[in-house]
PDB file of C-alpha atoms in Angstrom:
ATOM      1  CA  UNK A   1      85.299 106.358 135.523  1.00 56.00           C
ATOM      2  CA  UNK A   2      87.192 109.636 135.413  1.00 71.00           C
ATOM      3  CA  UNK A   3      90.114 110.980 133.398  1.00 75.00           C
ATOM      4  CA  UNK A   4      93.280 111.161 135.509  1.00 77.00           C
ATOM      5  CA  UNK A   5      96.918 112.076 134.833  1.00 78.00           C
ATOM      6  CA  UNK A   6     100.060 110.201 135.824  1.00 80.00           C
ATOM      7  CA  UNK A   7     102.010 112.322 138.317  1.00 85.00           C
ATOM      8  CA  UNK A   8     105.343 111.145 136.840  1.00 82.00           C
ATOM      9  CA  UNK A   9     104.826 111.572 133.084  1.00 80.00           C
ATOM     10  CA  UNK A  10     101.536 113.452 132.686  1.00 77.00           C
ATOM     11  CA  UNK A  11      99.859 110.693 130.593  1.00 73.00           C
ATOM     12  CA  UNK A  12      96.107 111.089 130.831  1.00 72.00           C
ATOM     13  CA  UNK A  13      93.862 108.042 130.883  1.00 70.00           C
ATOM     14  CA  UNK A  14      90.473 106.794 131.986  1.00 68.00           C
ATOM     15  CA  UNK A  15      90.474 105.316 135.493  1.00 65.00           C
ATOM     16  CA  UNK A  16      88.942 102.671 136.126  1.00 59.00           C
ATOM     17  CA  UNK A  17      89.989 100.968 132.902  1.00 56.00           C
ATOM     18  CA  UNK A  18      87.179  99.173 131.187  1.00 54.00           C
ATOM     19  CA  UNK A  19      87.596  95.439 130.852  1.00 56.00           C
ATOM     20  CA  UNK A  20      87.734  94.705 127.143  1.00 52.00           C
ATOM     21  CA  UNK A  21      85.283  92.182 125.731  1.00 53.00           C
ATOM     22  CA  UNK A  22      85.775  91.610 122.000  1.00 50.00           C
ATOM     23  CA  UNK A  23      82.211  90.326 121.687  1.00 46.00           C
ATOM     24  CA  UNK A  24      80.738  93.675 122.766  1.00 49.00           C
ATOM     25  CA  UNK A  25      80.693  96.548 120.296  1.00 53.00           C
ATOM     26  CA  UNK A  26      81.412  99.931 121.891  1.00 61.00           C
ATOM     27  CA  UNK A  27      79.233 101.731 119.352  1.00 67.00           C
ATOM     28  CA  UNK A  28      75.862 100.681 118.021  1.00 74.00           C
ATOM     29  CA  UNK A  29      75.201 100.688 114.286  1.00 73.00           C
ATOM     30  CA  UNK A  30      72.835 103.630 114.799  1.00 80.00           C
ATOM     31  CA  UNK A  31      75.521 105.627 116.667  1.00 79.00           C
ATOM     32  CA  UNK A  32      78.038 105.005 113.897  1.00 77.00           C
ATOM     33  CA  UNK A  33      75.568 105.911 111.145  1.00 79.00           C
ATOM     34  CA  UNK A  34      74.721 109.229 112.849  1.00 83.00           C
ATOM     35  CA  UNK A  35      78.409 110.074 113.275  1.00 80.00           C
ATOM     36  CA  UNK A  36      79.325 109.128 109.709  1.00 80.00           C
ATOM     37  CA  UNK A  37      76.430 111.117 108.235  1.00 81.00           C
ATOM     38  CA  UNK A  38      77.103 114.198 110.368  1.00 83.00           C
ATOM     39  CA  UNK A  39      80.838 114.331 109.606  1.00 82.00           C
ATOM     40  CA  UNK A  40      81.100 112.936 106.066  1.00 84.00           C
ATOM     41  CA  UNK A  41      81.692 116.191 104.161  1.00 86.00           C
ATOM     42  CA  UNK A  42      84.291 117.505 106.611  1.00 85.00           C
ATOM     43  CA  UNK A  43      86.113 114.165 106.665  1.00 85.00           C
ATOM     44  CA  UNK A  44      86.120 113.962 102.841  1.00 86.00           C
ATOM     45  CA  UNK A  45      87.789 117.384 102.663  1.00 89.00           C
ATOM     46  CA  UNK A  46      90.324 116.506 105.369  1.00 90.00           C
ATOM     47  CA  UNK A  47      91.094 113.098 103.860  1.00 92.00           C
ATOM     48  CA  UNK A  48      91.464 114.555 100.366  1.00 93.00           C
ATOM     49  CA  UNK A  49      94.145 116.927 101.664  1.00 94.00           C
ATOM     50  CA  UNK A  50      95.756 114.063 103.616  1.00 94.00           C
ATOM     51  CA  UNK A  51      95.914 111.845 100.513  1.00 96.00           C
ATOM     52  CA  UNK A  52      97.473 114.658  98.449  1.00 96.00           C
ATOM     53  CA  UNK A  53     100.275 114.978 101.063  1.00 95.00           C
ATOM     54  CA  UNK A  54     101.091 111.265 101.231  1.00 96.00           C
ATOM     55  CA  UNK A  55     103.595 111.170  98.324  1.00 97.00           C
ATOM     56  CA  UNK A  56     105.531 114.016  99.949  1.00 96.00           C
ATOM     57  CA  UNK A  57     105.710 112.196 103.302  1.00 95.00           C
ATOM     58  CA  UNK A  58     106.444 108.827 101.717  1.00 95.00           C
ATOM     59  CA  UNK A  59     108.977 110.148  99.207  1.00 96.00           C
ATOM     60  CA  UNK A  60     107.293 108.239  96.369  1.00 96.00           C
ATOM     61  CA  UNK A  61     103.873 107.636  94.876  1.00 96.00           C
ATOM     62  CA  UNK A  62     101.493 105.659  97.047  1.00 96.00           C
ATOM     63  CA  UNK A  63     100.398 102.393  95.457  1.00 96.00           C
ATOM     64  CA  UNK A  64      98.577 100.656  98.336  1.00 95.00           C
ATOM     65  CA  UNK A  65      96.823 102.078 101.410  1.00 95.00           C
ATOM     66  CA  UNK A  66      95.265 100.134 104.281  1.00 94.00           C
ATOM     67  CA  UNK A  67      92.787 101.785 106.622  1.00 93.00           C
ATOM     68  CA  UNK A  68      92.178  99.949 109.902  1.00 93.00           C
ATOM     69  CA  UNK A  69      88.848 100.794 111.531  1.00 87.00           C
ATOM     70  CA  UNK A  70      87.831 103.304 108.899  1.00 82.00           C
ATOM     71  CA  UNK A  71      84.103 102.951 109.330  1.00 81.00           C
ATOM     72  CA  UNK A  72      82.126 103.712 106.203  1.00 82.00           C
ATOM     73  CA  UNK A  73      85.264 104.354 104.154  1.00 84.00           C
ATOM     74  CA  UNK A  74      85.653 108.100 103.619  1.00 87.00           C
ATOM     75  CA  UNK A  75      89.473 107.887 103.597  1.00 91.00           C
ATOM     76  CA  UNK A  76      89.436 104.849 101.306  1.00 90.00           C
ATOM     77  CA  UNK A  77      87.183 106.753  98.900  1.00 88.00           C
ATOM     78  CA  UNK A  78      89.533 109.752  98.857  1.00 92.00           C
ATOM     79  CA  UNK A  79      92.538 107.499  98.270  1.00 94.00           C
ATOM     80  CA  UNK A  80      90.804 105.449  95.564  1.00 92.00           C
ATOM     81  CA  UNK A  81      89.828 108.707  93.802  1.00 91.00           C
ATOM     82  CA  UNK A  82      93.557 109.531  93.695  1.00 95.00           C
ATOM     83  CA  UNK A  83      94.335 106.207  92.004  1.00 94.00           C
ATOM     84  CA  UNK A  84      95.552 104.386  95.125  1.00 95.00           C
ATOM     85  CA  UNK A  85      94.614 100.732  95.601  1.00 92.00           C
ATOM     86  CA  UNK A  86      92.901 100.514  98.984  1.00 91.00           C
ATOM     87  CA  UNK A  87      92.069  97.989 101.630  1.00 88.00           C
ATOM     88  CA  UNK A  88      90.259  98.202 104.910  1.00 88.00           C
ATOM     89  CA  UNK A  89      89.904  96.244 108.114  1.00 88.00           C
ATOM     90  CA  UNK A  90      86.593  96.692 109.883  1.00 85.00           C
ATOM     91  CA  UNK A  91      85.370  94.977 113.053  1.00 81.00           C
ATOM     92  CA  UNK A  92      81.677  95.720 112.558  1.00 80.00           C
ATOM     93  CA  UNK A  93      80.006  92.913 110.609  1.00 83.00           C
ATOM     94  CA  UNK A  94      77.287  95.349 109.509  1.00 83.00           C
ATOM     95  CA  UNK A  95      79.857  97.772 108.064  1.00 82.00           C
ATOM     96  CA  UNK A  96      81.825  94.926 106.457  1.00 83.00           C
ATOM     97  CA  UNK A  97      78.723  93.815 104.559  1.00 86.00           C
ATOM     98  CA  UNK A  98      77.717  97.355 103.617  1.00 85.00           C
ATOM     99  CA  UNK A  99      81.243  98.151 102.359  1.00 85.00           C
ATOM    100  CA  UNK A 100      81.522  94.937 100.349  1.00 85.00           C
ATOM    101  CA  UNK A 101      78.210  95.741  98.660  1.00 87.00           C
ATOM    102  CA  UNK A 102      79.214  99.364  98.078  1.00 84.00           C
ATOM    103  CA  UNK A 103      82.670  98.681  96.636  1.00 82.00           C
ATOM    104  CA  UNK A 104      81.849  95.466  94.730  1.00 81.00           C
ATOM    105  CA  UNK A 105      85.426  94.183  95.023  1.00 78.00           C
ATOM    106  CA  UNK A 106      87.122  97.480  94.052  1.00 79.00           C
ATOM    107  CA  UNK A 107      88.340  97.904  97.644  1.00 82.00           C
ATOM    108  CA  UNK A 108      89.394  94.935  99.760  1.00 82.00           C
ATOM    109  CA  UNK A 109      87.457  94.725 103.036  1.00 83.00           C
ATOM    110  CA  UNK A 110      88.890  92.314 105.610  1.00 83.00           C
ATOM    111  CA  UNK A 111      87.739  91.399 109.090  1.00 84.00           C
ATOM    112  CA  UNK A 112      91.247  90.748 110.450  1.00 85.00           C
ATOM    113  CA  UNK A 113      94.718  92.188 109.839  1.00 89.00           C
ATOM    114  CA  UNK A 114      96.189  88.677 109.907  1.00 90.00           C
ATOM    115  CA  UNK A 115      94.489  87.843 106.591  1.00 88.00           C
ATOM    116  CA  UNK A 116      96.312  90.608 104.685  1.00 88.00           C
ATOM    117  CA  UNK A 117      99.547  90.154 102.690  1.00 85.00           C
ATOM    118  CA  UNK A 118     102.915  90.956 104.289  1.00 85.00           C
ATOM    119  CA  UNK A 119     105.056  93.951 103.192  1.00 85.00           C
ATOM    120  CA  UNK A 120     102.313  95.129 100.864  1.00 90.00           C
ATOM    121  CA  UNK A 121     101.008  98.515 102.025  1.00 95.00           C
ATOM    122  CA  UNK A 122     102.823 101.818 101.500  1.00 97.00           C
ATOM    123  CA  UNK A 123     100.572 103.551 104.050  1.00 97.00           C
ATOM    124  CA  UNK A 124      98.576 102.081 106.925  1.00 96.00           C
ATOM    125  CA  UNK A 125      96.269 104.311 108.946  1.00 94.00           C
ATOM    126  CA  UNK A 126      94.567 103.889 112.322  1.00 92.00           C
ATOM    127  CA  UNK A 127      92.685 107.168 112.596  1.00 88.00           C
ATOM    128  CA  UNK A 128      91.514 107.489 116.207  1.00 84.00           C
ATOM    129  CA  UNK A 129      91.481 103.696 116.519  1.00 85.00           C
ATOM    130  CA  UNK A 130      94.436 102.696 118.711  1.00 85.00           C
ATOM    131  CA  UNK A 131      92.756 103.958 121.887  1.00 79.00           C
ATOM    132  CA  UNK A 132      89.983 101.387 121.312  1.00 78.00           C
ATOM    133  CA  UNK A 133      92.329  98.417 120.960  1.00 81.00           C
ATOM    134  CA  UNK A 134      92.787  96.025 123.887  1.00 79.00           C
ATOM    135  CA  UNK A 135      96.318  94.985 122.846  1.00 83.00           C
ATOM    136  CA  UNK A 136      97.816  97.969 120.969  1.00 86.00           C
ATOM    137  CA  UNK A 137     101.438  96.747 121.035  1.00 88.00           C
ATOM    138  CA  UNK A 138     100.460  93.465 119.403  1.00 91.00           C
ATOM    139  CA  UNK A 139      98.377  95.201 116.731  1.00 92.00           C
ATOM    140  CA  UNK A 140     101.160  97.671 115.898  1.00 93.00           C
ATOM    141  CA  UNK A 141     103.713  94.857 115.658  1.00 94.00           C
ATOM    142  CA  UNK A 142     101.428  92.957 113.289  1.00 94.00           C
ATOM    143  CA  UNK A 143     100.759  96.035 111.153  1.00 95.00           C
ATOM    144  CA  UNK A 144     104.495  96.679 110.933  1.00 94.00           C
ATOM    145  CA  UNK A 145     104.791  93.355 109.054  1.00 95.00           C
ATOM    146  CA  UNK A 146     102.191  94.555 106.531  1.00 95.00           C
ATOM    147  CA  UNK A 147     104.113  97.744 105.619  1.00 95.00           C
ATOM    148  CA  UNK A 148     106.201  97.876 102.479  1.00 95.00           C
ATOM    149  CA  UNK A 149     109.858  98.893 103.001  1.00 95.00           C
ATOM    150  CA  UNK A 150     109.932 102.602 103.828  1.00 95.00           C
ATOM    151  CA  UNK A 151     106.155 102.654 104.375  1.00 96.00           C
ATOM    152  CA  UNK A 152     104.293 104.878 106.826  1.00 96.00           C
ATOM    153  CA  UNK A 153     102.190 103.747 109.772  1.00 95.00           C
ATOM    154  CA  UNK A 154      99.973 106.716 110.659  1.00 94.00           C
ATOM    155  CA  UNK A 155      98.434 106.485 114.168  1.00 92.00           C
ATOM    156  CA  UNK A 156      96.813 109.712 115.411  1.00 86.00           C
ATOM    157  CA  UNK A 157      94.927 109.456 118.683  1.00 84.00           C
ATOM    158  CA  UNK A 158      93.037 111.912 120.887  1.00 81.00           C
ATOM    159  CA  UNK A 159      95.422 113.885 123.086  1.00 79.00           C
ATOM    160  CA  UNK A 160      93.886 115.488 126.150  1.00 76.00           C
ATOM    161  CA  UNK A 161      97.027 117.630 126.454  1.00 78.00           C
ATOM    162  CA  UNK A 162      96.918 118.808 122.817  1.00 78.00           C
ATOM    163  CA  UNK A 163      95.818 122.142 121.411  1.00 80.00           C
ATOM    164  CA  UNK A 164      92.279 121.116 120.358  1.00 75.00           C
ATOM    165  CA  UNK A 165      91.557 119.832 123.872  1.00 77.00           C
ATOM    166  CA  UNK A 166      92.961 122.982 125.453  1.00 80.00           C
ATOM    167  CA  UNK A 167      91.065 125.283 123.079  1.00 83.00           C
ATOM    168  CA  UNK A 168      87.754 123.458 123.332  1.00 78.00           C
ATOM    169  CA  UNK A 169      87.998 122.555 127.028  1.00 77.00           C
ATOM    170  CA  UNK A 170      84.625 121.181 128.193  1.00 75.00           C
ATOM    171  CA  UNK A 171      83.368 121.031 124.587  1.00 74.00           C
ATOM    172  CA  UNK A 172      86.219 118.681 123.554  1.00 72.00           C
ATOM    173  CA  UNK A 173      84.364 115.483 122.750  1.00 69.00           C
ATOM    174  CA  UNK A 174      87.135 112.940 122.212  1.00 68.00           C
ATOM    175  CA  UNK A 175      86.795 111.161 125.540  1.00 58.00           C
ATOM    176  CA  UNK A 176      83.370 110.108 126.660  1.00 53.00           C
ATOM    177  CA  UNK A 177      82.389 107.141 128.796  1.00 47.00           C
ATOM    178  CA  UNK A 178      80.671 104.152 127.241  1.00 44.00           C
ATOM    179  CA  UNK A 179      76.931 104.237 127.848  1.00 39.00           C
TER     180      UNK A 179
END
């Protein structure tokens, strides 16, 4: 597989597209643990600043935040520290169990978006998650039903045409083939 660009619109994507199999995890538990450990401090700082900005972007205090695919929960921890009630959706059964043990019911951990209440969350985040989803339109439509009126759905994704990719060039690590 290689990264190619559409000649009409410039969209960059991996060609040949991988066939999605929901029963296969793209990352092993060991890979995730190494990543989480190596980046925890930097993500805590970034997420703390993000959480402090949320009331400005939302135009009101944030009561409920949902993080979809948030791994070990660094954003949820930053939000909970700011007094925000948090929830998370995590595909990894190992992480689900670890998070339930860690949070002891203080933070809701679900295995599916469908199980969450409608029009409940002021902010929903998918931080570098949407590019891993087989049916992104369907997921976004479902998440839209979980937002409170005037809520924010925050969906950043790696952008091969963005400044970090251009600055880092070959060192930009956001797109790598599955091994």
